[in-house]
């Protein structure tokens, strides 16, 4: 496993492999790796000849300076976790490598970047699109692996690849959960033991809502989920919406044909967690 810091090093390493018609799998991350990330890496190493993982805490996708400052940075232990996984290259660029000058590009994905995370974290998806397009340009992968926990991000990246004709196959990977159900997230490591205990109510409530969806209307189910979580004084629901999985428009009736995804963001103290699940009715 080789660690590279510049795009030049990356190009030199990957060009010869491309010439040999090797397929390149790419797992972009912001580090603080957990089993969710490692599952993406495992799939990439299984499906492609060469796996590149990037670790870069991208400043342009943080709309909150405190969130950027507090985002966990654990490079040494990240590299330890990647070592046994047959990763070929870990790309760890410095900020001025990715942003030698400010990126002024503005992406317009319409509704899919205006709702939910887009509404509550203005500019977030523009920053994600900026860095992912730069990383795709640097790595030129055949396949790139993204977790379904960031369901809206996944939708936007598919759109980005389509709009910019990047020719990268986007591979969605299922959410990996802790044994008690909490969706794995780099932010979980910032939770205090009490917050961690309370945070399990998020996934618990989502799972329970699957059964309730058989008897409650969409609107009543949304109210129930929000009230159930908000009853816990440590938790505050920022939004819970049930949307279709293509345009991310709100579902009105369970009888609609679209796939229906319940997406939630919850504040646990100053830590913001997201999760989602699909209602199969
Ligand atoms: O999902 C993430 O960790 C980040 O948004 C990504 C895709 C690595 C871009 O910085």
Short mmCIF file of C-alpha atoms and ligand atoms in Angstrom, two decimals:
data_model
loop_
_atom_site.label_atom_id
_atom_site.label_comp_id
_atom_site.label_asym_id
_atom_site.label_seq_id
_atom_site.Cartn_x
_atom_site.Cartn_y
_atom_site.Cartn_z
CA UNK A 1 0.00 0.00 0.00
CA UNK A 2 1.53 3.27 -1.13
CA UNK A 3 0.65 6.68 0.26
CA UNK A 4 0.62 9.49 -2.28
CA UNK A 5 0.19 13.20 -1.62
CA UNK A 6 0.17 14.74 -5.08
CA UNK A 7 -1.87 14.31 -8.24
CA UNK A 8 1.39 14.00 -10.17
CA UNK A 9 2.42 10.96 -8.10
CA UNK A 10 -1.05 9.54 -8.55
CA UNK A 11 -0.96 10.00 -12.34
CA UNK A 12 2.47 8.41 -12.60
CA UNK A 13 1.33 5.39 -10.59
CA UNK A 14 -2.03 4.94 -12.33
CA UNK A 15 -1.13 5.72 -15.95
CA UNK A 16 1.00 2.61 -16.34
CA UNK A 17 -1.76 0.47 -14.80
CA UNK A 18 -4.36 1.99 -17.12
CA UNK A 19 -2.08 1.19 -20.06
CA UNK A 20 -2.18 -2.44 -18.90
CA UNK A 21 -6.02 -2.20 -19.00
CA UNK A 22 -6.30 -2.63 -15.24
CA UNK A 23 -9.64 -1.48 -13.81
CA UNK A 24 -9.47 1.15 -11.09
CA UNK A 25 -11.82 1.21 -8.11
CA UNK A 26 -12.03 4.37 -6.01
CA UNK A 27 -13.29 4.97 -2.47
CA UNK A 28 -13.33 8.68 -1.59
CA UNK A 29 -13.42 9.36 2.16
CA UNK A 30 -12.79 12.08 4.70
CA UNK A 31 -11.00 9.61 6.96
CA UNK A 32 -12.01 8.61 10.50
CA UNK A 33 -12.63 5.25 8.89
CA UNK A 34 -15.13 2.75 10.30
CA UNK A 35 -16.49 -0.59 9.12
CA UNK A 36 -18.87 1.20 6.73
CA UNK A 37 -15.90 2.65 4.80
CA UNK A 38 -14.06 -0.66 5.01
CA UNK A 39 -17.03 -2.45 3.40
CA UNK A 40 -16.72 -0.09 0.39
CA UNK A 41 -13.00 -0.81 0.20
CA UNK A 42 -13.61 -4.58 0.42
CA UNK A 43 -16.08 -4.40 -2.48
CA UNK A 44 -13.70 -2.32 -4.57
CA UNK A 45 -10.81 -4.74 -4.05
CA UNK A 46 -13.14 -7.60 -5.00
CA UNK A 47 -14.53 -5.97 -8.15
CA UNK A 48 -11.55 -4.10 -9.59
CA UNK A 49 -7.82 -4.68 -10.21
CA UNK A 50 -6.51 -1.60 -8.42
CA UNK A 51 -8.08 0.17 -5.43
CA UNK A 52 -7.42 3.80 -4.56
CA UNK A 53 -8.75 5.27 -1.30
CA UNK A 54 -8.61 9.01 -0.75
CA UNK A 55 -8.53 10.66 2.66
CA UNK A 56 -9.25 14.38 2.54
CA UNK A 57 -11.39 16.48 4.86
CA UNK A 58 -12.86 18.75 2.23
CA UNK A 59 -13.32 22.27 3.62
CA UNK A 60 -15.71 23.45 0.89
CA UNK A 61 -18.47 21.05 1.92
CA UNK A 62 -18.64 22.31 5.52
CA UNK A 63 -21.17 25.08 6.02
CA UNK A 64 -20.29 25.24 9.72
CA UNK A 65 -16.74 26.21 10.71
CA UNK A 66 -17.05 24.40 14.06
CA UNK A 67 -18.08 21.18 12.34
CA UNK A 68 -14.98 21.40 10.12
CA UNK A 69 -12.74 22.13 13.13
CA UNK A 70 -14.20 19.22 15.14
CA UNK A 71 -14.33 16.69 12.31
CA UNK A 72 -12.27 13.68 13.52
CA UNK A 73 -8.83 13.36 11.93
CA UNK A 74 -7.24 9.96 12.60
CA UNK A 75 -4.84 9.40 9.69
CA UNK A 76 -2.50 6.96 11.43
CA UNK A 77 -5.21 4.58 12.59
CA UNK A 78 -6.99 4.97 9.20
CA UNK A 79 -3.85 3.73 7.44
CA UNK A 80 -3.58 0.83 9.91
CA UNK A 81 -7.17 -0.18 9.06
CA UNK A 82 -6.51 -0.06 5.31
CA UNK A 83 -3.24 -2.04 5.38
CA UNK A 84 -4.77 -5.54 5.62
CA UNK A 85 -7.36 -4.81 2.90
CA UNK A 86 -5.26 -5.01 -0.28
CA UNK A 87 -5.55 -1.31 -0.97
CA UNK A 88 -3.02 -0.28 -3.61
CA UNK A 89 -2.90 3.49 -3.12
CA UNK A 90 -4.04 5.91 -0.44
CA UNK A 91 -4.27 9.44 -1.79
CA UNK A 92 -3.83 11.97 1.04
CA UNK A 93 -3.58 15.40 -0.60
CA UNK A 94 -2.86 18.67 1.20
CA UNK A 95 -5.48 21.37 0.88
CA UNK A 96 -3.44 23.42 -1.62
CA UNK A 97 -3.08 20.34 -3.84
CA UNK A 98 -6.87 20.10 -4.27
CA UNK A 99 -7.51 23.85 -4.11
CA UNK A 100 -4.46 25.68 -5.53
CA UNK A 101 -6.98 28.46 -6.08
CA UNK A 102 -10.55 28.85 -4.81
CA UNK A 103 -13.02 26.67 -6.69
CA UNK A 104 -15.72 29.04 -7.91
CA UNK A 105 -17.76 26.45 -9.78
CA UNK A 106 -21.46 26.46 -8.95
CA UNK A 107 -23.37 23.26 -9.64
CA UNK A 108 -27.11 23.30 -10.13
CA UNK A 109 -28.78 19.95 -9.59
CA UNK A 110 -32.26 21.43 -8.98
CA UNK A 111 -34.57 19.89 -6.37
CA UNK A 112 -32.26 17.04 -5.37
CA UNK A 113 -29.74 19.46 -3.82
CA UNK A 114 -32.30 21.91 -2.42
CA UNK A 115 -34.20 19.60 -0.07
CA UNK A 116 -33.25 17.92 3.24
CA UNK A 117 -29.43 18.16 3.67
CA UNK A 118 -29.32 20.83 0.95
CA UNK A 119 -31.86 22.98 2.81
CA UNK A 120 -30.23 22.55 6.22
CA UNK A 121 -26.59 22.73 5.07
CA UNK A 122 -26.51 25.45 2.39
CA UNK A 123 -23.59 25.01 -0.01
CA UNK A 124 -22.78 21.53 1.29
CA UNK A 125 -23.54 19.65 -1.91
CA UNK A 126 -21.80 22.26 -4.05
CA UNK A 127 -18.65 21.53 -2.03
CA UNK A 128 -19.19 17.77 -2.38
CA UNK A 129 -19.61 18.14 -6.16
CA UNK A 130 -16.44 20.29 -6.35
CA UNK A 131 -14.24 17.81 -4.53
CA UNK A 132 -15.72 14.64 -6.04
CA UNK A 133 -15.31 16.02 -9.57
CA UNK A 134 -11.67 16.97 -8.77
CA UNK A 135 -10.95 13.56 -7.24
CA UNK A 136 -12.56 11.76 -10.20
CA UNK A 137 -10.41 13.88 -12.52
CA UNK A 138 -7.29 12.93 -10.53
CA UNK A 139 -8.03 9.19 -10.15
CA UNK A 140 -10.08 8.57 -13.33
CA UNK A 141 -11.66 5.48 -11.78
CA UNK A 142 -13.76 2.91 -13.61
CA UNK A 143 -15.91 2.42 -10.52
CA UNK A 144 -16.44 4.54 -7.41
CA UNK A 145 -18.03 3.29 -4.20
CA UNK A 146 -20.39 5.34 -2.00
CA UNK A 147 -22.38 4.42 1.10
CA UNK A 148 -26.17 4.53 1.06
CA UNK A 149 -26.16 6.21 4.48
CA UNK A 150 -25.47 9.43 2.57
CA UNK A 151 -28.44 8.68 0.34
CA UNK A 152 -28.91 12.24 -0.94
CA UNK A 153 -25.18 12.60 -1.66
CA UNK A 154 -25.34 9.37 -3.66
CA UNK A 155 -28.26 10.72 -5.74
CA UNK A 156 -26.33 13.94 -6.42
CA UNK A 157 -23.13 12.15 -7.37
CA UNK A 158 -25.03 10.00 -9.89
CA UNK A 159 -26.40 13.25 -11.35
CA UNK A 160 -22.90 14.83 -11.36
CA UNK A 161 -21.47 11.87 -13.26
CA UNK A 162 -24.35 12.06 -15.72
CA UNK A 163 -24.21 15.86 -16.21
CA UNK A 164 -20.41 16.00 -16.63
CA UNK A 165 -20.32 12.71 -18.59
CA UNK A 166 -17.55 11.45 -16.30
CA UNK A 167 -17.94 7.82 -17.35
CA UNK A 168 -17.54 6.47 -13.80
CA UNK A 169 -19.79 3.65 -12.61
CA UNK A 170 -21.21 4.61 -9.21
CA UNK A 171 -21.62 1.61 -6.92
CA UNK A 172 -24.04 2.16 -3.98
CA UNK A 173 -23.17 0.14 -0.86
CA UNK A 174 -25.60 -0.75 1.96
CA UNK A 175 -25.54 1.06 5.31
CA UNK A 176 -23.38 -0.71 7.89
CA UNK A 177 -24.82 -0.57 11.42
CA UNK A 178 -23.48 -1.03 14.93
CA UNK A 179 -24.83 -4.17 16.66
CA UNK A 180 -27.58 -2.05 18.31
CA UNK A 181 -28.66 -0.58 14.96
CA UNK A 182 -27.01 2.88 14.96
CA UNK A 183 -25.77 3.65 11.44
CA UNK A 184 -21.97 3.80 11.39
CA UNK A 185 -20.63 7.31 10.95
CA UNK A 186 -17.31 9.04 11.55
CA UNK A 187 -19.25 11.47 13.73
CA UNK A 188 -20.28 8.69 16.15
CA UNK A 189 -16.81 8.81 17.72
CA UNK A 190 -17.60 12.31 18.99
CA UNK A 191 -20.64 11.15 20.98
CA UNK A 192 -20.33 10.98 24.77
CA UNK A 193 -21.32 7.58 26.29
CA UNK A 194 -24.74 9.03 27.24
CA UNK A 195 -25.28 10.56 23.80
CA UNK A 196 -24.23 7.27 22.17
CA UNK A 197 -26.83 5.43 24.28
CA UNK A 198 -29.56 7.88 23.32
CA UNK A 199 -28.60 7.99 19.64
CA UNK A 200 -29.79 4.41 19.15
CA UNK A 201 -33.36 5.75 19.32
CA UNK A 202 -32.88 7.10 15.78
CA UNK A 203 -32.51 3.72 14.06
CA UNK A 204 -34.85 2.02 16.55
CA UNK A 205 -37.63 4.46 15.66
CA UNK A 206 -36.99 4.10 11.93
CA UNK A 207 -37.17 0.29 12.19
CA UNK A 208 -40.40 0.46 14.22
CA UNK A 209 -41.89 2.83 11.65
CA UNK A 210 -41.72 0.07 9.02
CA UNK A 211 -44.50 -1.84 10.82
CA UNK A 212 -46.50 1.28 11.60
CA UNK A 213 -46.47 2.23 7.91
CA UNK A 214 -49.00 -0.59 7.39
CA UNK A 215 -51.59 1.30 9.46
CA UNK A 216 -50.66 5.01 9.46
CA UNK A 217 -50.84 7.52 6.59
CA UNK A 218 -47.55 8.98 5.33
CA UNK A 219 -48.20 12.26 7.19
CA UNK A 220 -49.12 10.56 10.47
CA UNK A 221 -46.06 8.32 10.28
CA UNK A 222 -43.79 11.33 9.78
CA UNK A 223 -45.35 13.02 12.84
CA UNK A 224 -44.94 9.83 14.89
CA UNK A 225 -41.24 9.45 14.02
CA UNK A 226 -40.47 13.09 14.84
CA UNK A 227 -42.43 13.04 18.13
CA UNK A 228 -40.95 9.71 19.25
CA UNK A 229 -37.37 10.92 18.79
CA UNK A 230 -37.97 14.44 20.10
CA UNK A 231 -39.39 13.00 23.35
CA UNK A 232 -35.77 12.19 24.24
CA UNK A 233 -34.31 15.41 25.66
CA UNK A 234 -30.83 14.67 24.20
CA UNK A 235 -32.15 14.42 20.63
CA UNK A 236 -33.67 16.95 18.25
CA UNK A 237 -34.97 15.99 14.82
CA UNK A 238 -33.89 18.49 12.17
CA UNK A 239 -36.00 16.86 9.48
CA UNK A 240 -37.66 13.57 8.66
CA UNK A 241 -39.00 13.24 5.13
CA UNK A 242 -40.23 10.35 3.03
CA UNK A 243 -39.19 10.94 -0.57
CA UNK A 244 -38.94 9.08 -3.86
CA UNK A 245 -35.45 7.77 -4.62
CA UNK A 246 -35.00 9.57 -7.95
CA UNK A 247 -36.19 13.19 -7.68
CA UNK A 248 -36.35 13.22 -3.84
CA UNK A 249 -39.89 14.64 -3.98
CA UNK A 250 -42.10 14.07 -0.90
CA UNK A 251 -44.26 10.95 -1.05
CA UNK A 252 -47.95 11.72 -0.40
CA UNK A 253 -49.44 8.20 -0.43
CA UNK A 254 -48.06 4.73 0.24
CA UNK A 255 -49.79 3.60 -2.97
CA UNK A 256 -47.36 5.66 -5.12
CA UNK A 257 -45.23 3.55 -7.43
CA UNK A 258 -41.84 5.10 -6.52
CA UNK A 259 -39.36 3.62 -4.08
CA UNK A 260 -40.00 5.41 -0.80
CA UNK A 261 -37.04 6.42 1.35
CA UNK A 262 -37.40 7.89 4.85
CA UNK A 263 -34.48 10.27 5.46
CA UNK A 264 -33.68 11.74 8.85
CA UNK A 265 -31.21 14.19 10.40
CA UNK A 266 -31.00 14.44 14.18
CA UNK A 267 -28.94 16.71 16.40
CA UNK A 268 -27.38 14.92 19.37
CA UNK A 269 -25.93 17.87 21.29
CA UNK A 270 -23.85 19.63 18.62
CA UNK A 271 -23.34 16.43 16.61
CA UNK A 272 -25.56 15.91 13.61
CA UNK A 273 -26.37 12.33 12.57
CA UNK A 274 -28.23 11.16 9.47
CA UNK A 275 -29.85 7.84 8.62
CA UNK A 276 -32.41 6.47 6.18
CA UNK A 277 -34.41 3.41 5.25
CA UNK A 278 -36.63 2.22 2.42
CA UNK A 279 -40.34 1.45 2.97
CA UNK A 280 -41.29 -1.59 0.91
CA UNK A 281 -45.09 -1.38 0.84
O1 LIG B 1 -19.03 11.08 2.05
C1 LIG B 1 -17.95 11.64 2.30
O2 LIG B 1 -17.15 11.21 3.12
C2 LIG B 1 -17.60 12.92 1.56
O3 LIG B 1 -18.72 13.69 1.34
C3 LIG B 1 -16.84 12.67 0.24
C4 LIG B 1 -17.69 11.92 -0.75
C5 LIG B 1 -15.56 11.87 0.53
C6 LIG B 1 -16.43 13.99 -0.40
O4 LIG B 1 -15.62 14.75 0.45
#
